mmCIF file with all atom_site columns, C-alpha atoms in Angstrom:
data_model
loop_
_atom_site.group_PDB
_atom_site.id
_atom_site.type_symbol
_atom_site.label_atom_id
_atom_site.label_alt_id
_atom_site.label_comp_id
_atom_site.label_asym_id
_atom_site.label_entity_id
_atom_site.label_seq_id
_atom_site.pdbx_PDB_ins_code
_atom_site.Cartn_x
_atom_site.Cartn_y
_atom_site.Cartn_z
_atom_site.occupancy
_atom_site.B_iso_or_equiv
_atom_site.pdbx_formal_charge
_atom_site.auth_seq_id
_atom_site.auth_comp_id
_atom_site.auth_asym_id
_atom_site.auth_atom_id
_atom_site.pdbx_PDB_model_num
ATOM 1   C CA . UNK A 1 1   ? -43.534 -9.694  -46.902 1.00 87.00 ? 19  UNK A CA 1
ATOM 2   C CA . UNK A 1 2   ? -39.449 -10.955 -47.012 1.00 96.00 ? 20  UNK A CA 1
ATOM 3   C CA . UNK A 1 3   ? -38.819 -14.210 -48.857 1.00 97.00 ? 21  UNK A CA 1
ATOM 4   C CA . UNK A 1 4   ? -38.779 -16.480 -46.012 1.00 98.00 ? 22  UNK A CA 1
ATOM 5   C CA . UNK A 1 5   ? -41.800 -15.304 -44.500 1.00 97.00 ? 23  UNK A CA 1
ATOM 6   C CA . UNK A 1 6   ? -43.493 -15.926 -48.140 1.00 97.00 ? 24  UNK A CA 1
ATOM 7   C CA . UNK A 1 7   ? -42.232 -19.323 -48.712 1.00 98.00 ? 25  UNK A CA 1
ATOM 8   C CA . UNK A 1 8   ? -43.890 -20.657 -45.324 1.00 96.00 ? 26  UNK A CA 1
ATOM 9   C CA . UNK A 1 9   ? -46.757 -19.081 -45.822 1.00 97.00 ? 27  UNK A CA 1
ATOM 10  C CA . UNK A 1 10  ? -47.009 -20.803 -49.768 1.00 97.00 ? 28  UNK A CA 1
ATOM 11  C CA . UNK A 1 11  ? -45.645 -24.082 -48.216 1.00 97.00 ? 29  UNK A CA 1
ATOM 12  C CA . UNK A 1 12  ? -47.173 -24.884 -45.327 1.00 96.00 ? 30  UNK A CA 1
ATOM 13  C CA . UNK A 1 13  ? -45.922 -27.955 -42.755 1.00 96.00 ? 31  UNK A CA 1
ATOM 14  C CA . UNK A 1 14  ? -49.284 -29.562 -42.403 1.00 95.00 ? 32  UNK A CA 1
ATOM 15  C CA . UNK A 1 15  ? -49.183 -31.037 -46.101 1.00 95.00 ? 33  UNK A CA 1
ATOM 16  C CA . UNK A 1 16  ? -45.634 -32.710 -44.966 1.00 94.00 ? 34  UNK A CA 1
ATOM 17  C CA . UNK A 1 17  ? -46.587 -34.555 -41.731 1.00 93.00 ? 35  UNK A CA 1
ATOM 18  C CA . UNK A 1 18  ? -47.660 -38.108 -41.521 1.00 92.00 ? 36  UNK A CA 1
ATOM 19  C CA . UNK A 1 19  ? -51.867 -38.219 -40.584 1.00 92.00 ? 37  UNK A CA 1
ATOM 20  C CA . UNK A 1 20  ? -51.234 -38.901 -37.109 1.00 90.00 ? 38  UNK A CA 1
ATOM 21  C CA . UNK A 1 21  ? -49.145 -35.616 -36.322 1.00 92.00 ? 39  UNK A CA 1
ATOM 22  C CA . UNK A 1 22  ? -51.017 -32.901 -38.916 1.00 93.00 ? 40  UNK A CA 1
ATOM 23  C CA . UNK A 1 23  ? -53.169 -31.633 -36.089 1.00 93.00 ? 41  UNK A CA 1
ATOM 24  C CA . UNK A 1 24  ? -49.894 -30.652 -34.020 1.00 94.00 ? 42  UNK A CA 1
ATOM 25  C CA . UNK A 1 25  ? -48.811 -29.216 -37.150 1.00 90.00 ? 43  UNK A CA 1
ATOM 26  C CA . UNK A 1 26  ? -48.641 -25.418 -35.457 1.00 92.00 ? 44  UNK A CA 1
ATOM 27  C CA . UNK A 1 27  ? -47.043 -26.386 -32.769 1.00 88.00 ? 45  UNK A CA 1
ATOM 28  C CA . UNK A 1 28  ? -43.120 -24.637 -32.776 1.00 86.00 ? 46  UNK A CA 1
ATOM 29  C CA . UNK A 1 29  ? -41.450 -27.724 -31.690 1.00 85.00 ? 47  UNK A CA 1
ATOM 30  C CA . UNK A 1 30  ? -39.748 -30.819 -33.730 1.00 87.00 ? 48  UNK A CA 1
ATOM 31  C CA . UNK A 1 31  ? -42.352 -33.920 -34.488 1.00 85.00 ? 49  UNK A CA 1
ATOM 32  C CA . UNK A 1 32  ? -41.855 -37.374 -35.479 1.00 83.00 ? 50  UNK A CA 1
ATOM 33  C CA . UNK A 1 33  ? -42.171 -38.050 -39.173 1.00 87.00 ? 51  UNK A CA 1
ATOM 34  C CA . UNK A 1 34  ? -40.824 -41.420 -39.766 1.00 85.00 ? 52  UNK A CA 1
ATOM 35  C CA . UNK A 1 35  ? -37.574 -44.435 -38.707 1.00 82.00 ? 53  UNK A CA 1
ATOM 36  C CA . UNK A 1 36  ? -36.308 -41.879 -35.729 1.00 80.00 ? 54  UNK A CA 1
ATOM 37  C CA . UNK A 1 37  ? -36.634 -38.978 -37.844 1.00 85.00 ? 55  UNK A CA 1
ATOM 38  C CA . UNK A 1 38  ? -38.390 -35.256 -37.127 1.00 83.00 ? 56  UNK A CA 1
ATOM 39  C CA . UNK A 1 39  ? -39.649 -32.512 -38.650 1.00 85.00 ? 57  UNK A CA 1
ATOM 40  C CA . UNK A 1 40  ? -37.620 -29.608 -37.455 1.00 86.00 ? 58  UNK A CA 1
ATOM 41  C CA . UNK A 1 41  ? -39.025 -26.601 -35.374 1.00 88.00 ? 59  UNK A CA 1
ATOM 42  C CA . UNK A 1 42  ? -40.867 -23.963 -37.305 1.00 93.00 ? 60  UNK A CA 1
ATOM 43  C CA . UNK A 1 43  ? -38.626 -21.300 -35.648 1.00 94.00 ? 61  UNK A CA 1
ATOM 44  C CA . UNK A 1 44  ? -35.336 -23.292 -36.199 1.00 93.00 ? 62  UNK A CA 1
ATOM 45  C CA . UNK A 1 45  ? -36.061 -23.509 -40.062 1.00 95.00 ? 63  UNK A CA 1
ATOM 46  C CA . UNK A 1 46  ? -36.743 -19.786 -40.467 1.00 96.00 ? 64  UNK A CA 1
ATOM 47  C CA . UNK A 1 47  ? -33.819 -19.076 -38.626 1.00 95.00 ? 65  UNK A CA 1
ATOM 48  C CA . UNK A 1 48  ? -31.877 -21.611 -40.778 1.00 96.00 ? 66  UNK A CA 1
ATOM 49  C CA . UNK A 1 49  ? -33.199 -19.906 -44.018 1.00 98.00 ? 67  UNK A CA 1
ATOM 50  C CA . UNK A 1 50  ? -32.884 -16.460 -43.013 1.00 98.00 ? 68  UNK A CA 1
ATOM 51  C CA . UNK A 1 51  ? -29.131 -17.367 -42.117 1.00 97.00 ? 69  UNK A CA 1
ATOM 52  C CA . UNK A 1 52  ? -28.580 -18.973 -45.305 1.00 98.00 ? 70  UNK A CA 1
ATOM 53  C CA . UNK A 1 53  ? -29.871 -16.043 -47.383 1.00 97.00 ? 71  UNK A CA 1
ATOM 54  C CA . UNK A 1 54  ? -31.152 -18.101 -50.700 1.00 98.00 ? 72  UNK A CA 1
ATOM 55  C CA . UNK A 1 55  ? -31.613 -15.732 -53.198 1.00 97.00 ? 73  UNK A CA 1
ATOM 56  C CA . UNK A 1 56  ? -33.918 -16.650 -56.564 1.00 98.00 ? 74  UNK A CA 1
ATOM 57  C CA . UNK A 1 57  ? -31.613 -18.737 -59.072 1.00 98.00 ? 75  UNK A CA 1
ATOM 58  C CA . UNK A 1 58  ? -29.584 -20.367 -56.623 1.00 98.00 ? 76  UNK A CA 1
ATOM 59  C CA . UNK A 1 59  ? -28.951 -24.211 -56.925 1.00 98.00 ? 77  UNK A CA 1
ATOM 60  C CA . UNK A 1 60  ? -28.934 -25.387 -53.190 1.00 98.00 ? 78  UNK A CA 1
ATOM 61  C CA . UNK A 1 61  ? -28.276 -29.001 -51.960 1.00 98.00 ? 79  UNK A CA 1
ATOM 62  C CA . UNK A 1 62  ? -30.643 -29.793 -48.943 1.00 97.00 ? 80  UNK A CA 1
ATOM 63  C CA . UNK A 1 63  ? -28.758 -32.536 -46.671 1.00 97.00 ? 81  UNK A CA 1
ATOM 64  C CA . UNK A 1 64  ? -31.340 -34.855 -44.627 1.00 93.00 ? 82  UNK A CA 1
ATOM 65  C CA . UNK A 1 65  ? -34.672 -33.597 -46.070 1.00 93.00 ? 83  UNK A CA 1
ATOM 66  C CA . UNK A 1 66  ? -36.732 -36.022 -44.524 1.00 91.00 ? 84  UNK A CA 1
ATOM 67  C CA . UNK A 1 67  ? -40.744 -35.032 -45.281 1.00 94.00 ? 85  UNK A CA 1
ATOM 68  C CA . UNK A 1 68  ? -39.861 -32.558 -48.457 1.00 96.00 ? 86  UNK A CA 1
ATOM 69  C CA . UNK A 1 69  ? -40.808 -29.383 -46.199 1.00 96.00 ? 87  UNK A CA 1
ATOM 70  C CA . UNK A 1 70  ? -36.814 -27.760 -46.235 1.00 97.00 ? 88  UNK A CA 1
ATOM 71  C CA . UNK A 1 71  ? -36.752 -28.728 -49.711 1.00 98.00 ? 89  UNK A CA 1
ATOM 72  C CA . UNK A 1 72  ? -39.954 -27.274 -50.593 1.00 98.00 ? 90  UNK A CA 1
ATOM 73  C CA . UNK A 1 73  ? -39.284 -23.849 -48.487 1.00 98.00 ? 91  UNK A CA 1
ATOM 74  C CA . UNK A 1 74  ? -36.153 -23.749 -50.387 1.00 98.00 ? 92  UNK A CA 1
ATOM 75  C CA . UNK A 1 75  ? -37.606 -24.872 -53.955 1.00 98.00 ? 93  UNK A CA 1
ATOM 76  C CA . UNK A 1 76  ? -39.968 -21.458 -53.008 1.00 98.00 ? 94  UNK A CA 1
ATOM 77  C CA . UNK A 1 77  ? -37.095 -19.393 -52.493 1.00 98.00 ? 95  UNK A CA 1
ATOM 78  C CA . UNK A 1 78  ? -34.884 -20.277 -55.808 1.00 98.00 ? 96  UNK A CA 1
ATOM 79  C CA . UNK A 1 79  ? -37.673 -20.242 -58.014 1.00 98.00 ? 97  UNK A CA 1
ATOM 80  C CA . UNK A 1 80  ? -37.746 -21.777 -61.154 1.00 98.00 ? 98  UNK A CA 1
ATOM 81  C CA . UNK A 1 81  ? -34.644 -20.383 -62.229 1.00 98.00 ? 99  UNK A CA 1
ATOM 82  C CA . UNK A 1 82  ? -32.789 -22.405 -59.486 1.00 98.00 ? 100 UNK A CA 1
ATOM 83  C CA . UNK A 1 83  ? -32.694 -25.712 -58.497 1.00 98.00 ? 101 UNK A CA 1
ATOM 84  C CA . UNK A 1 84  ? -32.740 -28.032 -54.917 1.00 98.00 ? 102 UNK A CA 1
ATOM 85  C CA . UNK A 1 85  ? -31.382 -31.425 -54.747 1.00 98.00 ? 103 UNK A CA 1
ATOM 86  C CA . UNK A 1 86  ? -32.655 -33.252 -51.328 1.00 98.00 ? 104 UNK A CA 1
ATOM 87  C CA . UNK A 1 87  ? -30.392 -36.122 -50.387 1.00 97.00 ? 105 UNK A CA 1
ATOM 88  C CA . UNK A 1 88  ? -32.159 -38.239 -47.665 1.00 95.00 ? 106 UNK A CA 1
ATOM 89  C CA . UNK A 1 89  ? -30.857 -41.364 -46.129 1.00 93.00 ? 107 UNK A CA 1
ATOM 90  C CA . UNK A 1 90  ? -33.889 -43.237 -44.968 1.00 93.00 ? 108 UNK A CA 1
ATOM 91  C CA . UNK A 1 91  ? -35.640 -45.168 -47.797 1.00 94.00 ? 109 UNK A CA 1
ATOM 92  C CA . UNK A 1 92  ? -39.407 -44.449 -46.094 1.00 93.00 ? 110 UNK A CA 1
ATOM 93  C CA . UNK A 1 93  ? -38.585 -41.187 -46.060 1.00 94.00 ? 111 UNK A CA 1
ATOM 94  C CA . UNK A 1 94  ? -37.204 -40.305 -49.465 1.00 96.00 ? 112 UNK A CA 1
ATOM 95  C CA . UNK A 1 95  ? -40.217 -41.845 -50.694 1.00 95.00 ? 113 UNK A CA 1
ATOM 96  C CA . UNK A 1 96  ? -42.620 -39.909 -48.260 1.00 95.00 ? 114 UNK A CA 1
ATOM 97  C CA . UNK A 1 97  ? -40.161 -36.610 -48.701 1.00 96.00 ? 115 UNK A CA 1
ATOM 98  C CA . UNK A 1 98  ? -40.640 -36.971 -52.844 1.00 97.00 ? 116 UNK A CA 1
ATOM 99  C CA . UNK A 1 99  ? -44.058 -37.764 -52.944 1.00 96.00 ? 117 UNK A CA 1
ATOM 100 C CA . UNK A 1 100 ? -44.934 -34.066 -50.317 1.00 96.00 ? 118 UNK A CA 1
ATOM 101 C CA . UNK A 1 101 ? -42.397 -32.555 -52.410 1.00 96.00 ? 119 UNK A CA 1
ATOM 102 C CA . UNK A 1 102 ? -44.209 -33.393 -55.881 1.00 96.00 ? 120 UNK A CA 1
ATOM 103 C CA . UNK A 1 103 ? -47.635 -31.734 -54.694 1.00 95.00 ? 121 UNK A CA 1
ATOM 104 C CA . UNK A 1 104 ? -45.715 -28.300 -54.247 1.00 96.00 ? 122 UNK A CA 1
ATOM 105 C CA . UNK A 1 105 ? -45.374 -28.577 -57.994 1.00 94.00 ? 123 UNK A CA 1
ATOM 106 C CA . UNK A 1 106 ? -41.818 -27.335 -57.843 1.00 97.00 ? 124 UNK A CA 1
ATOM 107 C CA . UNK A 1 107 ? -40.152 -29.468 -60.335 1.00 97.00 ? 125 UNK A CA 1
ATOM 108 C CA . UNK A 1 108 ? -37.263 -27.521 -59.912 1.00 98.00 ? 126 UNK A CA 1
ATOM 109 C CA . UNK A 1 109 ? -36.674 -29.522 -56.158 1.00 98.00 ? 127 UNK A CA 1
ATOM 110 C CA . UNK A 1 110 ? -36.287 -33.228 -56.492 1.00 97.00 ? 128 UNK A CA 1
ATOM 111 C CA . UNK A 1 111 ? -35.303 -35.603 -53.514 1.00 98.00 ? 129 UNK A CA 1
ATOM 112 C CA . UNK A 1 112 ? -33.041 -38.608 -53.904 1.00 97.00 ? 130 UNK A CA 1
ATOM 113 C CA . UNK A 1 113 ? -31.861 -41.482 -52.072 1.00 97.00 ? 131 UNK A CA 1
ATOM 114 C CA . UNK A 1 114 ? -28.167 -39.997 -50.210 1.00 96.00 ? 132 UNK A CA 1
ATOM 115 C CA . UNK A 1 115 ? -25.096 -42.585 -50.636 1.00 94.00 ? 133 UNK A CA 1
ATOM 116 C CA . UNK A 1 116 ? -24.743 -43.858 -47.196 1.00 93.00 ? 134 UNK A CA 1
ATOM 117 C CA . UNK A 1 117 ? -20.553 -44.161 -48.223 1.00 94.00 ? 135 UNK A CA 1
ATOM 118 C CA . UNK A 1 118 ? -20.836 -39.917 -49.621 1.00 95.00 ? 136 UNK A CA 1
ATOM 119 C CA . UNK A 1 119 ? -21.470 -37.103 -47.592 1.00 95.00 ? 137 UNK A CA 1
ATOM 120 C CA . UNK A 1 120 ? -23.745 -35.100 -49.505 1.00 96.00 ? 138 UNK A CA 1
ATOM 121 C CA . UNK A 1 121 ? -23.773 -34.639 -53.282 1.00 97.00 ? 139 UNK A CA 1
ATOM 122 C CA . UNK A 1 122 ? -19.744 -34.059 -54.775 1.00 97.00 ? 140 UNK A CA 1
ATOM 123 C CA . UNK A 1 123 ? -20.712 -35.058 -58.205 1.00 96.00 ? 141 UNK A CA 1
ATOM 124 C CA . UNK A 1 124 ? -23.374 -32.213 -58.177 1.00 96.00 ? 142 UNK A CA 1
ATOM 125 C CA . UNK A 1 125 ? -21.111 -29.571 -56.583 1.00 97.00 ? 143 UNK A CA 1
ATOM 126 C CA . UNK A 1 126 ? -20.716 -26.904 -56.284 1.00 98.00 ? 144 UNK A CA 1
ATOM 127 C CA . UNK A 1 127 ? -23.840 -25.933 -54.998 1.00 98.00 ? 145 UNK A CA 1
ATOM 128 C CA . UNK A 1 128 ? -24.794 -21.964 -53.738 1.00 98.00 ? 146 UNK A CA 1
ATOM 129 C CA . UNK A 1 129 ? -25.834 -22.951 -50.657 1.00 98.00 ? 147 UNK A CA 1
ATOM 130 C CA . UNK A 1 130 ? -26.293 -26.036 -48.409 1.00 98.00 ? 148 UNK A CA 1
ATOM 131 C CA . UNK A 1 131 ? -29.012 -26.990 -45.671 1.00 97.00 ? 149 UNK A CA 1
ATOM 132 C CA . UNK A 1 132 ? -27.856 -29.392 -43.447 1.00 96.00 ? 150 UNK A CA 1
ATOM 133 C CA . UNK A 1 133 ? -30.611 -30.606 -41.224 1.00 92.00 ? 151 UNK A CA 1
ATOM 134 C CA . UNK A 1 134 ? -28.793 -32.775 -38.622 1.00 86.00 ? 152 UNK A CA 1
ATOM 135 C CA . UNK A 1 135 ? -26.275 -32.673 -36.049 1.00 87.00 ? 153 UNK A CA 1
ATOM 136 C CA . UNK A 1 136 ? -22.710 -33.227 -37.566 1.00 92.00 ? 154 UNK A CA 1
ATOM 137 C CA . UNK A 1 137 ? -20.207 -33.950 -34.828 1.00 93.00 ? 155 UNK A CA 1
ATOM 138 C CA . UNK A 1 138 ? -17.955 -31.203 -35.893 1.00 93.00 ? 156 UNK A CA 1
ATOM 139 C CA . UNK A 1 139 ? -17.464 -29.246 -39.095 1.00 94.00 ? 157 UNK A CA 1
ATOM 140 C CA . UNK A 1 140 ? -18.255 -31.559 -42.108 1.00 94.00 ? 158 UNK A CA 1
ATOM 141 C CA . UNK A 1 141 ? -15.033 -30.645 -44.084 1.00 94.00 ? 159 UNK A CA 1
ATOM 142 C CA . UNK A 1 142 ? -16.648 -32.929 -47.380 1.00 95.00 ? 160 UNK A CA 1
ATOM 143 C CA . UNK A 1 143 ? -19.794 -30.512 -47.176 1.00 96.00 ? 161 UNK A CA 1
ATOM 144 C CA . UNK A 1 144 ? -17.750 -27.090 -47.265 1.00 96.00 ? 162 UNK A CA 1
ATOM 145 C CA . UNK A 1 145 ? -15.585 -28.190 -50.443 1.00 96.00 ? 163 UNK A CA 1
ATOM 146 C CA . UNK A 1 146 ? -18.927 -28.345 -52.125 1.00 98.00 ? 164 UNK A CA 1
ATOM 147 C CA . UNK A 1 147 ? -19.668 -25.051 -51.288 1.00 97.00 ? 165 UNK A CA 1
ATOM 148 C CA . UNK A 1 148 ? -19.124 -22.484 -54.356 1.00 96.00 ? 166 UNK A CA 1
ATOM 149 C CA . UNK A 1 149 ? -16.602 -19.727 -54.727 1.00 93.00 ? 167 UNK A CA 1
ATOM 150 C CA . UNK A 1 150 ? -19.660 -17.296 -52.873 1.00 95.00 ? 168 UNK A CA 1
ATOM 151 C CA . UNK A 1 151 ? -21.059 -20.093 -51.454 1.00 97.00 ? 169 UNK A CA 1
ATOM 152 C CA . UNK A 1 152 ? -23.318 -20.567 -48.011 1.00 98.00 ? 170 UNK A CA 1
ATOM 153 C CA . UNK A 1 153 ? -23.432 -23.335 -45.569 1.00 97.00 ? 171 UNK A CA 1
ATOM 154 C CA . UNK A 1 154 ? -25.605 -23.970 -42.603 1.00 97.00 ? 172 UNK A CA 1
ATOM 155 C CA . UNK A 1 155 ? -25.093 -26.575 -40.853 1.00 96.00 ? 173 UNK A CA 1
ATOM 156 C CA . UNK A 1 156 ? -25.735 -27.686 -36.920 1.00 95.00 ? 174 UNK A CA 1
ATOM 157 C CA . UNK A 1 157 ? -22.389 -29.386 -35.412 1.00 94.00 ? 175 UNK A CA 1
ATOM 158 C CA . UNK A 1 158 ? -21.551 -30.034 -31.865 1.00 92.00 ? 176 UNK A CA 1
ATOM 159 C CA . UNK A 1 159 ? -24.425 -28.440 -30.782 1.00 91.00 ? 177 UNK A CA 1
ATOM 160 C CA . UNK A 1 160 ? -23.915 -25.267 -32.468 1.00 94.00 ? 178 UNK A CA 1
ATOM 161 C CA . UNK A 1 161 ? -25.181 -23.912 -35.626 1.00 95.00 ? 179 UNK A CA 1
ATOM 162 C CA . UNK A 1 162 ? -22.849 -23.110 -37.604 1.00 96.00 ? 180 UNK A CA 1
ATOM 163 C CA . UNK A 1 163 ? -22.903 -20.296 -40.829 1.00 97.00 ? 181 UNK A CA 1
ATOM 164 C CA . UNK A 1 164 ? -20.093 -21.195 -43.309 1.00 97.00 ? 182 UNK A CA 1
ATOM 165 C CA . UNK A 1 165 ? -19.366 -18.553 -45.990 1.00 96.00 ? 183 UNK A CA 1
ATOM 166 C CA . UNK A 1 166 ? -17.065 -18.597 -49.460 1.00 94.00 ? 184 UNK A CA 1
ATOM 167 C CA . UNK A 1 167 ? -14.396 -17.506 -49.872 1.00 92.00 ? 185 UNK A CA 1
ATOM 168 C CA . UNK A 1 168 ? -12.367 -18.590 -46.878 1.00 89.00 ? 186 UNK A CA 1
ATOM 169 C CA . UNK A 1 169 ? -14.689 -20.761 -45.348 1.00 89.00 ? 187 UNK A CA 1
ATOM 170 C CA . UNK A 1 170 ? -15.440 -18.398 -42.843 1.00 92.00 ? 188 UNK A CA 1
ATOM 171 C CA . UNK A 1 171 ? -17.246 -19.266 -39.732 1.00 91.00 ? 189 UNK A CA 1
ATOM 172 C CA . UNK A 1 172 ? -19.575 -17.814 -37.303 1.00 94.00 ? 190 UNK A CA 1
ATOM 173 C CA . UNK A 1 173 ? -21.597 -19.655 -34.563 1.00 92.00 ? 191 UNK A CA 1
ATOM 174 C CA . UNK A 1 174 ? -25.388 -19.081 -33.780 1.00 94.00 ? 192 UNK A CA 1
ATOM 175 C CA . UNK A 1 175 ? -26.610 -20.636 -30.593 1.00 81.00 ? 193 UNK A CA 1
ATOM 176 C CA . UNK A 1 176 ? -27.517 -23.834 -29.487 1.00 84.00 ? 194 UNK A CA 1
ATOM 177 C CA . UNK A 1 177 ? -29.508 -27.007 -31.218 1.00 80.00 ? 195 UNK A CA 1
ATOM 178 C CA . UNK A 1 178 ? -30.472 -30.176 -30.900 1.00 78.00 ? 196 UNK A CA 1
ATOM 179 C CA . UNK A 1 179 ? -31.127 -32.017 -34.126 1.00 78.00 ? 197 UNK A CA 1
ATOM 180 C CA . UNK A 1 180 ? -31.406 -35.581 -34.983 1.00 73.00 ? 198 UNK A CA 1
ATOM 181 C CA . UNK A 1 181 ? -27.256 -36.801 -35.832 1.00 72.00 ? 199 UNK A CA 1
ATOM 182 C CA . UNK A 1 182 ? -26.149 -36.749 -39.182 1.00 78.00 ? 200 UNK A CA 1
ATOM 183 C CA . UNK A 1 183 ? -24.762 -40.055 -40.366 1.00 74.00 ? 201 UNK A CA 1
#
């Protein structure tokens, strides 16, 4: 079984949903979680992952992680040798993101409250690879410099997801999305 394919099947999206939604849990679309926020598509995360290509050891900064799964999925992937920092905006849901998170018993992923003035985590950087789980308006220029020398970026932006790679911030485009907008 490839990495991805292992990490959902060790993490899976029913133990991140509110109550009220964890029977729609299969279902391959986006459902609310919590203050306008969704869980992403089950086949729009793999495809995120599989672009992003974590490998074990990485340390990988997961923008808008909402209910924990992305950071869990990616907490799978790293291992124990790596490391995920979640930055999440909404105070409901870094507390119901941390708490999801903390069951995986992946203390190598934590989830923190995201500066509302700082676009993802500079302090930390650079990071391997970045997760970006809302619609930027165009390419967040503050997320790529905290990219690493062989860095990765995914990131959705004007509709488009977007693959970022070190060096030379090079960019390819793959298909359409709708996400929730990053703020």
């Amino acid at each position: 079984m490839d990495p991805v394919s292992a990490a959902f099947d060790a993490t899976p999206r029913r133990d991140f949903l509110p109550r009220g939604v964890r029977r729609r849990a299969s279902y391959d679309g986006p459902l609310a979680i919590a203050a306008g926020q969704t869980n992403s598509q089950p086949r729009t995360v793999d495809g995120m992952l599989r672009l992003l290509d974590v490998h074990v050891g990485h340390r990988v900064l997961d923008v808008g992680s909402g209910s924990g799964w992305t950071a869990a999925l990616l907490a799978h992937l790293v291992g124990p040798t790596g490391s995920v920092l979640g930055v999440e905006l909404e105070p409901e849901l870094v507390a119901f993101g941390a708490a999801n998170l903390a069951r995986t018993r992946r203390p190598w992923a934590t989830i923190r409250a995201a500066d509302p003035a700082v676009l993802g985590d500079p302090d930390g950087a650079p990071y391997d690879r970045i997760l970006v789980s809302a619609m930027a308006d165009s390419l967040p220029g503050e997320l790529v410099a905290q990219l690493g020398g062989e860095g990765v970026m995914v990131v959705p932006a004007g509709g488009t997801m977007l693959r970022v790679s070190n060096p030379g911030a090079v960019v390819t485009e793959h298909g359409r999305y709708r996400f929730v907008p990053l703020r």
